[in-house]
PDB file of C-alpha atoms and ligand atoms in Angstrom:
ATOM      1  CA  UNK A   1     307.125 287.143  15.506  1.00 48.00           C
ATOM      2  CA  UNK A   2     303.913 287.812  13.559  1.00 52.00           C
ATOM      3  CA  UNK A   3     302.999 284.915  11.317  1.00 58.00           C
ATOM      4  CA  UNK A   4     302.247 285.627   7.670  1.00 62.00           C
ATOM      5  CA  UNK A   5     298.769 284.441   6.643  1.00 64.00           C
ATOM      6  CA  UNK A   6     298.937 282.484   3.441  1.00 61.00           C
ATOM      7  CA  UNK A   7     296.130 280.547   1.851  1.00 45.00           C
ATOM      8  CA  UNK A   8     293.411 283.159   1.604  1.00 46.00           C
ATOM      9  CA  UNK A   9     295.414 284.909  -1.120  1.00 42.00           C
ATOM     10  CA  UNK A  10     296.265 281.638  -2.795  1.00 47.00           C
ATOM     11  CA  UNK A  11     293.224 279.879  -4.239  1.00 48.00           C
ATOM     12  CA  UNK A  12     290.312 280.781  -2.024  1.00 42.00           C
ATOM     13  CA  UNK A  13     287.611 278.709  -3.692  1.00 46.00           C
ATOM     14  CA  UNK A  14     287.520 275.161  -5.020  1.00 46.00           C
ATOM     15  CA  UNK A  15     288.108 275.257  -8.736  1.00 45.00           C
ATOM     16  CA  UNK A  16     285.749 273.192 -10.837  1.00 56.00           C
ATOM     17  CA  UNK A  17     288.327 272.964 -13.560  1.00 76.00           C
ATOM     18  CA  UNK A  18     292.048 272.364 -13.690  1.00 84.00           C
ATOM     19  CA  UNK A  19     294.205 271.646 -10.655  1.00 91.00           C
ATOM     20  CA  UNK A  20     296.218 274.801 -10.053  1.00 89.00           C
ATOM     21  CA  UNK A  21     299.506 275.350  -8.307  1.00 95.00           C
ATOM     22  CA  UNK A  22     300.300 278.238  -6.023  1.00 92.00           C
ATOM     23  CA  UNK A  23     303.853 278.513  -7.380  1.00 95.00           C
ATOM     24  CA  UNK A  24     304.790 280.550 -10.487  1.00 96.00           C
ATOM     25  CA  UNK A  25     308.182 278.823 -10.775  1.00 98.00           C
ATOM     26  CA  UNK A  26     306.789 275.541 -12.029  1.00 97.00           C
ATOM     27  CA  UNK A  27     305.546 277.002 -15.341  1.00 96.00           C
ATOM     28  CA  UNK A  28     309.101 278.082 -16.166  1.00 98.00           C
ATOM     29  CA  UNK A  29     310.616 274.604 -15.724  1.00 98.00           C
ATOM     30  CA  UNK A  30     311.315 272.449 -18.807  1.00 97.00           C
ATOM     31  CA  UNK A  31     311.119 269.222 -16.841  1.00 98.00           C
ATOM     32  CA  UNK A  32     309.640 268.543 -13.406  1.00 98.00           C
ATOM     33  CA  UNK A  33     311.091 265.552 -11.572  1.00 98.00           C
ATOM     34  CA  UNK A  34     308.743 264.238  -8.887  1.00 98.00           C
ATOM     35  CA  UNK A  35     311.640 262.609  -7.124  1.00 98.00           C
ATOM     36  CA  UNK A  36     309.829 260.816  -4.278  1.00 98.00           C
ATOM     37  CA  UNK A  37     307.224 259.380  -6.670  1.00 98.00           C
ATOM     38  CA  UNK A  38     309.882 258.309  -9.190  1.00 98.00           C
ATOM     39  CA  UNK A  39     307.997 260.104 -11.999  1.00 98.00           C
ATOM     40  CA  UNK A  40     309.073 262.925 -14.287  1.00 98.00           C
ATOM     41  CA  UNK A  41     307.357 265.073 -16.905  1.00 98.00           C
ATOM     42  CA  UNK A  42     310.447 264.423 -19.077  1.00 98.00           C
ATOM     43  CA  UNK A  43     309.945 260.654 -19.193  1.00 97.00           C
ATOM     44  CA  UNK A  44     306.261 260.064 -18.429  1.00 98.00           C
ATOM     45  CA  UNK A  45     303.165 261.214 -20.303  1.00 98.00           C
ATOM     46  CA  UNK A  46     301.203 262.588 -17.329  1.00 98.00           C
ATOM     47  CA  UNK A  47     298.006 263.508 -19.247  1.00 98.00           C
ATOM     48  CA  UNK A  48     297.869 259.980 -20.739  1.00 98.00           C
ATOM     49  CA  UNK A  49     298.635 258.260 -17.428  1.00 98.00           C
ATOM     50  CA  UNK A  50     296.552 260.384 -15.060  1.00 98.00           C
ATOM     51  CA  UNK A  51     294.369 262.812 -17.063  1.00 98.00           C
ATOM     52  CA  UNK A  52     291.126 260.961 -16.200  1.00 98.00           C
ATOM     53  CA  UNK A  53     291.674 261.019 -12.404  1.00 98.00           C
ATOM     54  CA  UNK A  54     288.692 262.464 -10.509  1.00 98.00           C
ATOM     55  CA  UNK A  55     289.174 260.944  -7.046  1.00 98.00           C
ATOM     56  CA  UNK A  56     292.389 260.626  -5.074  1.00 98.00           C
ATOM     57  CA  UNK A  57     292.541 258.643  -1.831  1.00 98.00           C
ATOM     58  CA  UNK A  58     295.579 258.979   0.382  1.00 98.00           C
ATOM     59  CA  UNK A  59     296.387 256.948   3.483  1.00 98.00           C
ATOM     60  CA  UNK A  60     299.374 256.046   5.628  1.00 98.00           C
ATOM     61  CA  UNK A  61     300.318 252.527   4.612  1.00 97.00           C
ATOM     62  CA  UNK A  62     301.190 251.143   1.160  1.00 97.00           C
ATOM     63  CA  UNK A  63     299.405 247.856   1.940  1.00 96.00           C
ATOM     64  CA  UNK A  64     296.207 249.632   2.918  1.00 96.00           C
ATOM     65  CA  UNK A  65     296.273 251.752  -0.229  1.00 98.00           C
ATOM     66  CA  UNK A  66     296.753 248.662  -2.383  1.00 97.00           C
ATOM     67  CA  UNK A  67     293.843 246.920  -0.688  1.00 96.00           C
ATOM     68  CA  UNK A  68     291.762 250.065  -1.234  1.00 97.00           C
ATOM     69  CA  UNK A  69     292.426 250.085  -4.980  1.00 97.00           C
ATOM     70  CA  UNK A  70     291.458 246.399  -5.228  1.00 96.00           C
ATOM     71  CA  UNK A  71     288.299 247.104  -3.241  1.00 97.00           C
ATOM     72  CA  UNK A  72     287.218 250.176  -5.219  1.00 97.00           C
ATOM     73  CA  UNK A  73     288.130 248.425  -8.497  1.00 97.00           C
ATOM     74  CA  UNK A  74     285.731 245.613  -7.606  1.00 96.00           C
ATOM     75  CA  UNK A  75     283.049 248.012  -6.359  1.00 97.00           C
ATOM     76  CA  UNK A  76     283.188 249.991  -9.604  1.00 97.00           C
ATOM     77  CA  UNK A  77     283.116 246.797 -11.686  1.00 95.00           C
ATOM     78  CA  UNK A  78     286.520 247.643 -13.169  1.00 95.00           C
ATOM     79  CA  UNK A  79     288.503 244.616 -12.029  1.00 89.00           C
ATOM     80  CA  UNK A  80     289.048 241.605 -14.256  1.00 85.00           C
ATOM     81  CA  UNK A  81     289.941 238.024 -13.200  1.00 83.00           C
ATOM     82  CA  UNK A  82     293.639 237.782 -12.333  1.00 85.00           C
ATOM     83  CA  UNK A  83     294.064 241.543 -12.560  1.00 86.00           C
ATOM     84  CA  UNK A  84     296.975 242.933 -10.609  1.00 90.00           C
ATOM     85  CA  UNK A  85     297.461 246.563  -9.667  1.00 95.00           C
ATOM     86  CA  UNK A  86     301.090 247.515 -10.304  1.00 96.00           C
ATOM     87  CA  UNK A  87     302.729 250.117  -8.104  1.00 97.00           C
ATOM     88  CA  UNK A  88     303.100 253.192 -10.350  1.00 98.00           C
ATOM     89  CA  UNK A  89     305.950 254.424  -8.118  1.00 97.00           C
ATOM     90  CA  UNK A  90     307.912 251.166  -8.414  1.00 94.00           C
ATOM     91  CA  UNK A  91     311.616 251.989  -8.188  1.00 92.00           C
ATOM     92  CA  UNK A  92     311.219 253.951  -4.969  1.00 93.00           C
ATOM     93  CA  UNK A  93     309.997 252.619  -1.641  1.00 94.00           C
ATOM     94  CA  UNK A  94     309.044 256.061  -0.311  1.00 96.00           C
ATOM     95  CA  UNK A  95     305.422 255.969  -1.468  1.00 98.00           C
ATOM     96  CA  UNK A  96     303.189 253.533  -3.352  1.00 98.00           C
ATOM     97  CA  UNK A  97     300.599 254.588  -5.943  1.00 98.00           C
ATOM     98  CA  UNK A  98     297.838 252.601  -7.634  1.00 98.00           C
ATOM     99  CA  UNK A  99     295.168 253.529 -10.174  1.00 98.00           C
ATOM    100  CA  UNK A 100     291.903 252.081 -11.358  1.00 97.00           C
ATOM    101  CA  UNK A 101     289.648 254.054 -13.712  1.00 97.00           C
ATOM    102  CA  UNK A 102     289.213 257.571 -12.297  1.00 98.00           C
ATOM    103  CA  UNK A 103     290.574 256.646  -8.835  1.00 98.00           C
ATOM    104  CA  UNK A 104     294.162 257.101  -7.665  1.00 98.00           C
ATOM    105  CA  UNK A 105     295.301 255.609  -4.346  1.00 98.00           C
ATOM    106  CA  UNK A 106     298.576 256.723  -2.746  1.00 98.00           C
ATOM    107  CA  UNK A 107     300.335 256.069   0.547  1.00 98.00           C
ATOM    108  CA  UNK A 108     301.742 259.019   2.504  1.00 98.00           C
ATOM    109  CA  UNK A 109     303.640 257.501   5.411  1.00 98.00           C
ATOM    110  CA  UNK A 110     303.384 258.865   8.950  1.00 98.00           C
ATOM    111  CA  UNK A 111     303.237 262.483  10.026  1.00 98.00           C
ATOM    112  CA  UNK A 112     303.136 265.958   8.520  1.00 98.00           C
ATOM    113  CA  UNK A 113     306.607 265.990   6.896  1.00 98.00           C
ATOM    114  CA  UNK A 114     305.922 262.719   5.098  1.00 98.00           C
ATOM    115  CA  UNK A 115     302.429 263.615   3.834  1.00 98.00           C
ATOM    116  CA  UNK A 116     303.504 267.108   2.847  1.00 98.00           C
ATOM    117  CA  UNK A 117     306.317 265.867   0.548  1.00 98.00           C
ATOM    118  CA  UNK A 118     303.895 263.433  -1.085  1.00 98.00           C
ATOM    119  CA  UNK A 119     301.220 266.137  -1.498  1.00 98.00           C
ATOM    120  CA  UNK A 120     303.588 268.616  -3.162  1.00 98.00           C
ATOM    121  CA  UNK A 121     304.381 265.986  -5.773  1.00 98.00           C
ATOM    122  CA  UNK A 122     300.830 264.628  -6.059  1.00 98.00           C
ATOM    123  CA  UNK A 123     299.338 268.100  -6.613  1.00 98.00           C
ATOM    124  CA  UNK A 124     301.976 268.852  -9.257  1.00 98.00           C
ATOM    125  CA  UNK A 125     301.210 265.482 -10.878  1.00 98.00           C
ATOM    126  CA  UNK A 126     297.495 266.356 -11.085  1.00 98.00           C
ATOM    127  CA  UNK A 127     298.388 269.774 -12.499  1.00 97.00           C
ATOM    128  CA  UNK A 128     300.794 268.418 -15.140  1.00 98.00           C
ATOM    129  CA  UNK A 129     298.217 265.758 -16.071  1.00 98.00           C
ATOM    130  CA  UNK A 130     295.656 268.561 -16.592  1.00 97.00           C
ATOM    131  CA  UNK A 131     293.177 266.817 -14.280  1.00 97.00           C
ATOM    132  CA  UNK A 132     289.946 268.665 -13.600  1.00 95.00           C
ATOM    133  CA  UNK A 133     287.292 268.582 -10.888  1.00 95.00           C
ATOM    134  CA  UNK A 134     289.323 266.372  -8.534  1.00 97.00           C
ATOM    135  CA  UNK A 135     288.256 265.413  -4.992  1.00 98.00           C
ATOM    136  CA  UNK A 136     290.900 264.224  -2.522  1.00 98.00           C
ATOM    137  CA  UNK A 137     290.263 262.077   0.556  1.00 98.00           C
ATOM    138  CA  UNK A 138     292.535 261.147   3.424  1.00 98.00           C
ATOM    139  CA  UNK A 139     291.353 257.785   4.752  1.00 98.00           C
ATOM    140  CA  UNK A 140     293.135 256.878   7.952  1.00 98.00           C
ATOM    141  CA  UNK A 141     293.239 255.757  11.552  1.00 98.00           C
ATOM    142  CA  UNK A 142     293.162 257.858  14.692  1.00 98.00           C
ATOM    143  CA  UNK A 143     292.574 257.903  18.419  1.00 98.00           C
ATOM    144  CA  UNK A 144     289.030 258.928  19.365  1.00 98.00           C
ATOM    145  CA  UNK A 145     287.959 261.189  22.217  1.00 98.00           C
ATOM    146  CA  UNK A 146     284.726 260.076  23.876  1.00 98.00           C
ATOM    147  CA  UNK A 147     283.905 257.736  20.969  1.00 98.00           C
ATOM    148  CA  UNK A 148     283.180 254.044  20.807  1.00 97.00           C
ATOM    149  CA  UNK A 149     286.199 252.298  19.175  1.00 98.00           C
ATOM    150  CA  UNK A 150     285.488 251.711  15.484  1.00 98.00           C
ATOM    151  CA  UNK A 151     283.591 254.993  15.107  1.00 98.00           C
ATOM    152  CA  UNK A 152     284.358 256.976  11.982  1.00 98.00           C
ATOM    153  CA  UNK A 153     285.040 260.713  12.176  1.00 98.00           C
ATOM    154  CA  UNK A 154     284.452 263.025   9.205  1.00 98.00           C
ATOM    155  CA  UNK A 155     286.588 266.081   9.889  1.00 98.00           C
ATOM    156  CA  UNK A 156     284.985 269.508  10.004  1.00 97.00           C
ATOM    157  CA  UNK A 157     288.225 271.377  10.744  1.00 96.00           C
ATOM    158  CA  UNK A 158     291.777 270.167  11.303  1.00 98.00           C
ATOM    159  CA  UNK A 159     293.138 271.762  14.494  1.00 98.00           C
ATOM    160  CA  UNK A 160     296.689 272.035  15.755  1.00 98.00           C
ATOM    161  CA  UNK A 161     297.734 270.908  19.240  1.00 98.00           C
ATOM    162  CA  UNK A 162     296.620 274.304  20.644  1.00 98.00           C
ATOM    163  CA  UNK A 163     293.181 273.756  19.019  1.00 98.00           C
ATOM    164  CA  UNK A 164     293.721 276.393  16.313  1.00 98.00           C
ATOM    165  CA  UNK A 165     292.374 275.688  12.791  1.00 98.00           C
ATOM    166  CA  UNK A 166     295.638 276.550  11.118  1.00 98.00           C
ATOM    167  CA  UNK A 167     298.807 274.963   9.803  1.00 98.00           C
ATOM    168  CA  UNK A 168     301.882 276.945  10.751  1.00 98.00           C
ATOM    169  CA  UNK A 169     305.074 276.178   8.902  1.00 97.00           C
ATOM    170  CA  UNK A 170     308.461 277.872   9.151  1.00 97.00           C
ATOM    171  CA  UNK A 171     309.316 279.188   5.673  1.00 97.00           C
ATOM    172  CA  UNK A 172     312.572 281.111   5.193  1.00 98.00           C
ATOM    173  CA  UNK A 173     312.899 281.205   8.955  1.00 98.00           C
ATOM    174  CA  UNK A 174     309.507 282.832   9.499  1.00 98.00           C
ATOM    175  CA  UNK A 175     306.139 281.325  10.437  1.00 98.00           C
ATOM    176  CA  UNK A 176     303.624 281.096   7.576  1.00 97.00           C
ATOM    177  CA  UNK A 177     300.069 280.243   8.578  1.00 98.00           C
ATOM    178  CA  UNK A 178     297.539 278.536   6.306  1.00 97.00           C
ATOM    179  CA  UNK A 179     293.868 277.811   6.952  1.00 96.00           C
ATOM    180  CA  UNK A 180     292.807 274.194   7.482  1.00 96.00           C
ATOM    181  CA  UNK A 181     289.064 274.544   6.843  1.00 93.00           C
ATOM    182  CA  UNK A 182     287.649 271.670   4.829  1.00 96.00           C
ATOM    183  CA  UNK A 183     284.821 271.587   2.295  1.00 97.00           C
ATOM    184  CA  UNK A 184     281.528 271.835   4.233  1.00 97.00           C
ATOM    185  CA  UNK A 185     279.397 270.428   1.416  1.00 98.00           C
ATOM    186  CA  UNK A 186     281.645 267.389   1.120  1.00 98.00           C
ATOM    187  CA  UNK A 187     281.313 266.773   4.875  1.00 98.00           C
ATOM    188  CA  UNK A 188     277.507 266.783   4.527  1.00 98.00           C
ATOM    189  CA  UNK A 189     277.590 264.467   1.525  1.00 98.00           C
ATOM    190  CA  UNK A 190     279.885 262.015   3.313  1.00 98.00           C
ATOM    191  CA  UNK A 191     277.624 262.056   6.376  1.00 98.00           C
ATOM    192  CA  UNK A 192     274.677 261.278   4.101  1.00 98.00           C
ATOM    193  CA  UNK A 193     276.686 258.357   2.657  1.00 98.00           C
ATOM    194  CA  UNK A 194     277.226 257.031   6.169  1.00 98.00           C
ATOM    195  CA  UNK A 195     273.480 257.217   6.868  1.00 98.00           C
ATOM    196  CA  UNK A 196     272.800 255.317   3.637  1.00 98.00           C
ATOM    197  CA  UNK A 197     275.369 252.639   4.481  1.00 97.00           C
ATOM    198  CA  UNK A 198     274.208 252.342   8.101  1.00 97.00           C
ATOM    199  CA  UNK A 199     277.146 250.050   8.897  1.00 97.00           C
ATOM    200  CA  UNK A 200     279.073 251.826  11.691  1.00 98.00           C
ATOM    201  CA  UNK A 201     278.767 254.866  13.966  1.00 98.00           C
ATOM    202  CA  UNK A 202     279.903 258.059  12.230  1.00 98.00           C
ATOM    203  CA  UNK A 203     280.253 261.592  13.575  1.00 98.00           C
ATOM    204  CA  UNK A 204     281.317 264.962  12.210  1.00 98.00           C
ATOM    205  CA  UNK A 205     283.910 266.650  14.430  1.00 98.00           C
ATOM    206  CA  UNK A 206     287.197 268.444  14.578  1.00 98.00           C
ATOM    207  CA  UNK A 207     290.394 266.455  14.213  1.00 98.00           C
ATOM    208  CA  UNK A 208     293.492 267.392  16.187  1.00 98.00           C
ATOM    209  CA  UNK A 209     296.723 266.849  14.280  1.00 98.00           C
ATOM    210  CA  UNK A 210     299.891 266.429  16.339  1.00 98.00           C
ATOM    211  CA  UNK A 211     303.593 266.096  15.557  1.00 97.00           C
ATOM    212  CA  UNK A 212     303.985 262.979  17.675  1.00 98.00           C
ATOM    213  CA  UNK A 213     302.037 259.852  18.661  1.00 98.00           C
ATOM    214  CA  UNK A 214     303.149 259.761  22.323  1.00 98.00           C
ATOM    215  CA  UNK A 215     303.675 262.975  24.306  1.00 98.00           C
ATOM    216  CA  UNK A 216     302.177 265.010  21.451  1.00 98.00           C
ATOM    217  CA  UNK A 217     298.919 263.070  21.908  1.00 98.00           C
ATOM    218  CA  UNK A 218     299.077 263.145  25.735  1.00 98.00           C
ATOM    219  CA  UNK A 219     299.942 259.459  26.045  1.00 98.00           C
ATOM    220  CA  UNK A 220     301.361 258.182  29.316  1.00 98.00           C
ATOM    221  CA  UNK A 221     303.121 255.191  27.746  1.00 98.00           C
ATOM    222  CA  UNK A 222     305.936 256.681  25.629  1.00 98.00           C
ATOM    223  CA  UNK A 223     309.659 256.583  26.398  1.00 98.00           C
ATOM    224  CA  UNK A 224     309.246 260.102  27.783  1.00 98.00           C
ATOM    225  CA  UNK A 225     306.372 261.536  29.789  1.00 98.00           C
ATOM    226  CA  UNK A 226     306.443 264.880  31.559  1.00 96.00           C
ATOM    227  CA  UNK A 227     302.878 265.030  32.974  1.00 98.00           C
ATOM    228  CA  UNK A 228     300.338 263.089  35.068  1.00 98.00           C
ATOM    229  CA  UNK A 229     297.148 261.170  34.234  1.00 98.00           C
ATOM    230  CA  UNK A 230     295.220 264.163  35.637  1.00 98.00           C
ATOM    231  CA  UNK A 231     297.047 266.562  33.250  1.00 98.00           C
ATOM    232  CA  UNK A 232     296.365 264.214  30.362  1.00 98.00           C
ATOM    233  CA  UNK A 233     292.636 264.007  31.128  1.00 98.00           C
ATOM    234  CA  UNK A 234     292.408 267.811  31.466  1.00 98.00           C
ATOM    235  CA  UNK A 235     294.057 268.281  28.037  1.00 98.00           C
ATOM    236  CA  UNK A 236     291.851 265.726  26.301  1.00 98.00           C
ATOM    237  CA  UNK A 237     288.745 267.249  27.924  1.00 98.00           C
ATOM    238  CA  UNK A 238     289.830 270.695  26.696  1.00 98.00           C
ATOM    239  CA  UNK A 239     290.256 269.205  23.211  1.00 98.00           C
ATOM    240  CA  UNK A 240     286.774 267.688  23.431  1.00 98.00           C
ATOM    241  CA  UNK A 241     285.374 271.094  24.442  1.00 98.00           C
ATOM    242  CA  UNK A 242     287.040 272.546  21.302  1.00 98.00           C
ATOM    243  CA  UNK A 243     285.038 270.073  19.229  1.00 98.00           C
ATOM    244  CA  UNK A 244     287.885 267.554  18.806  1.00 98.00           C
ATOM    245  CA  UNK A 245     286.629 263.990  18.346  1.00 98.00           C
ATOM    246  CA  UNK A 246     289.811 262.337  17.117  1.00 99.00           C
ATOM    247  CA  UNK A 247     293.595 262.761  16.978  1.00 99.00           C
ATOM    248  CA  UNK A 248     295.972 261.856  14.156  1.00 98.00           C
ATOM    249  CA  UNK A 249     299.152 263.197  12.574  1.00 98.00           C
ATOM    250  CA  UNK A 250     298.513 264.366   8.997  1.00 98.00           C
ATOM    251  CA  UNK A 251     295.282 266.345   8.639  1.00 98.00           C
ATOM    252  CA  UNK A 252     296.799 269.830   9.146  1.00 98.00           C
ATOM    253  CA  UNK A 253     299.120 269.630   6.136  1.00 98.00           C
ATOM    254  CA  UNK A 254     296.519 267.748   4.103  1.00 98.00           C
ATOM    255  CA  UNK A 255     293.752 270.310   4.694  1.00 98.00           C
ATOM    256  CA  UNK A 256     296.013 273.341   4.278  1.00 97.00           C
ATOM    257  CA  UNK A 257     297.760 272.188   1.107  1.00 97.00           C
ATOM    258  CA  UNK A 258     294.599 270.991  -0.666  1.00 97.00           C
ATOM    259  CA  UNK A 259     292.842 274.220   0.243  1.00 95.00           C
ATOM    260  CA  UNK A 260     295.752 276.394  -0.919  1.00 94.00           C
ATOM    261  CA  UNK A 261     295.638 274.667  -4.325  1.00 94.00           C
ATOM    262  CA  UNK A 262     291.833 274.827  -4.636  1.00 92.00           C
ATOM    263  CA  UNK A 263     291.314 271.083  -4.271  1.00 96.00           C
ATOM    264  CA  UNK A 264     288.100 269.804  -2.705  1.00 97.00           C
ATOM    265  CA  UNK A 265     289.231 267.636   0.203  1.00 98.00           C
ATOM    266  CA  UNK A 266     287.933 265.547   3.109  1.00 98.00           C
ATOM    267  CA  UNK A 267     289.438 263.618   6.010  1.00 98.00           C
ATOM    268  CA  UNK A 268     287.730 260.373   7.078  1.00 98.00           C
ATOM    269  CA  UNK A 269     289.403 258.437   9.897  1.00 98.00           C
ATOM    270  CA  UNK A 270     288.352 255.544  12.071  1.00 98.00           C
ATOM    271  CA  UNK A 271     289.046 255.747  15.823  1.00 98.00           C
ATOM    272  CA  UNK A 272     290.983 252.716  17.069  1.00 98.00           C
ATOM    273  CA  UNK A 273     290.356 253.457  20.756  1.00 98.00           C
ATOM    274  CA  UNK A 274     288.835 255.995  23.127  1.00 98.00           C
ATOM    275  CA  UNK A 275     291.765 258.010  24.483  1.00 98.00           C
ATOM    276  CA  UNK A 276     289.787 258.966  27.603  1.00 98.00           C
ATOM    277  CA  UNK A 277     289.910 255.238  28.506  1.00 98.00           C
ATOM    278  CA  UNK A 278     293.542 254.441  27.704  1.00 98.00           C
ATOM    279  CA  UNK A 279     296.598 254.836  25.494  1.00 98.00           C
ATOM    280  CA  UNK A 280     297.562 251.424  24.163  1.00 97.00           C
ATOM    281  CA  UNK A 281     296.026 250.020  21.017  1.00 96.00           C
ATOM    282  CA  UNK A 282     295.173 246.581  22.351  1.00 94.00           C
ATOM    283  CA  UNK A 283     292.256 245.426  20.186  1.00 95.00           C
ATOM    284  CA  UNK A 284     292.860 242.180  18.259  1.00 97.00           C
ATOM    285  CA  UNK A 285     294.514 242.610  14.884  1.00 96.00           C
ATOM    286  CA  UNK A 286     291.530 241.304  12.899  1.00 97.00           C
ATOM    287  CA  UNK A 287     289.208 243.790  14.618  1.00 98.00           C
ATOM    288  CA  UNK A 288     291.596 246.663  13.791  1.00 98.00           C
ATOM    289  CA  UNK A 289     291.761 245.385  10.207  1.00 97.00           C
ATOM    290  CA  UNK A 290     287.955 245.563  10.009  1.00 98.00           C
ATOM    291  CA  UNK A 291     287.987 249.087  11.520  1.00 98.00           C
ATOM    292  CA  UNK A 292     290.535 250.181   8.879  1.00 97.00           C
ATOM    293  CA  UNK A 293     288.120 249.235   6.112  1.00 97.00           C
ATOM    294  CA  UNK A 294     285.380 251.555   7.379  1.00 98.00           C
ATOM    295  CA  UNK A 295     286.734 254.833   5.918  1.00 98.00           C
ATOM    296  CA  UNK A 296     287.365 252.913   2.680  1.00 98.00           C
ATOM    297  CA  UNK A 297     283.747 251.714   2.570  1.00 98.00           C
ATOM    298  CA  UNK A 298     282.406 255.203   3.225  1.00 98.00           C
ATOM    299  CA  UNK A 299     284.562 256.903   0.591  1.00 98.00           C
ATOM    300  CA  UNK A 300     283.905 254.108  -1.861  1.00 98.00           C
ATOM    301  CA  UNK A 301     280.143 254.612  -1.438  1.00 98.00           C
ATOM    302  CA  UNK A 302     280.630 258.339  -2.087  1.00 98.00           C
ATOM    303  CA  UNK A 303     282.629 257.654  -5.270  1.00 98.00           C
ATOM    304  CA  UNK A 304     280.102 255.110  -6.516  1.00 98.00           C
ATOM    305  CA  UNK A 305     277.302 257.590  -5.906  1.00 97.00           C
ATOM    306  CA  UNK A 306     279.169 260.298  -7.814  1.00 96.00           C
ATOM    307  CA  UNK A 307     279.688 257.911 -10.711  1.00 97.00           C
ATOM    308  CA  UNK A 308     276.042 256.795 -10.615  1.00 94.00           C
ATOM    309  CA  UNK A 309     277.009 253.245  -9.556  1.00 88.00           C
ATOM    310  CA  UNK A 310     275.670 253.126  -5.983  1.00 81.00           C
ATOM    311  CA  UNK A 311     272.423 251.592  -4.849  1.00 73.00           C
ATOM    312  CA  UNK A 312     270.894 254.422  -2.816  1.00 69.00           C
ATOM    313  CA  UNK A 313     267.747 253.806  -0.732  1.00 64.00           C
ATOM    314  CA  UNK A 314     264.900 256.047  -1.945  1.00 60.00           C
TER     315      UNK A 314
HETATM  316  N1  URA C   1     296.844 257.282  14.966  1.00 50.81           N
HETATM  317  C1  URA C   1     297.184 258.273  15.810  1.00 50.81           C
HETATM  318  O1  URA C   1     297.817 259.265  15.418  1.00 50.81           O
HETATM  319  N2  URA C   1     296.806 258.164  17.104  1.00 50.81           N
HETATM  320  C2  URA C   1     296.136 257.093  17.586  1.00 50.81           C
HETATM  321  O2  URA C   1     295.840 257.044  18.764  1.00 50.81           O
HETATM  322  C3  URA C   1     295.779 256.064  16.676  1.00 50.81           C
HETATM  323  C4  URA C   1     296.159 256.176  15.360  1.00 50.81           C
END
C-alpha cells in the first residue's frame, strides 16, 4: 500500500511566531482537556501559566526532568533558597512537568507511543498559551555505535529501523509518512556549544529510533532472540554506514511531530555504551548518572547563551 506523505504540506518551515497546530478541529472546540497532563483550557489560564515559555526540554524520566529544572534554574540565577519546583501535572502520574522562567521540562516515558501522546498535548498547550519562538529539545540516553561510552550525539536525522528518515504511522488503517529532518542550524549551534564547554566528546550523527530495546536494537540478551552475534554485528555495521551513531526509542515521533507543527527541535542524547562491544548496560550507577547530566549541560549552555547569560570564550 502506498504511504501518504504528510508533513511537507503541514508546516514546512519553522515559524518565528506562534506555535501552530496541524488540526483544524481544535479551533472549533470550546474546551480542550489535555487529559494525560491533567490540564484543561476550561480550568487553567494557559497564557498566564505558560505564555512566556521559549525553551522546552523533554526526557524519559520524571526524576531526570525535575533535576534538569533545578539545574537550569540555578544556572539562570532564577532559583531562591528553599525553592521547590512543584509538578504542574500533579494529579496524574503519567507525565511530570516543571517550569522555571522561560524553560519548561517534561517527562515523556519510554518509546514512541508514550512520547507521542505527551507531544500532542504539549504542542496544544504551547498553542493555547500563545507561546512564540519556541525551541524544543529531547535530552536522553541511548546506545552508541562505535562511540566511547559517555559521548554525546546531536542528531542530524532520526532514522527508522530500516535507516529511512521518516516516521510512518498507521492512520485510519493506512500508512502516513512524515519527515524526521531536524533543524540544521540548531545542530550547528549545539555543536558550537559543545566546543565552548569542552567537557565531553560530542558528535553529530544520525539517530536510529526503534520500537523495542532488545530485538529491535539487535541485542542478544532479551527474552527472545532470533539471530546470531554475526547477524547483529552486520546490522549495526550497516547502521553505522547509514550515518547512525546512536540508537534510542523516541526521536522519530519527536522529530516528525515538532517538524509538522513548525517547532524548532533538536535531539541530544548521551551514549551509555558502545553496542559494537556489548549489550548490557554495566557501568556503575554513579558513572551513568554523570553521563545523564551531559545532554542537560549542553542544552543548558545553549539556553544561557540565547538568554545572554553564558560566559562564552572570545
Ligand atoms: N536507550 C536505548 O534505547 N538503548 C540503549 O542501548 C540505551 C538507552
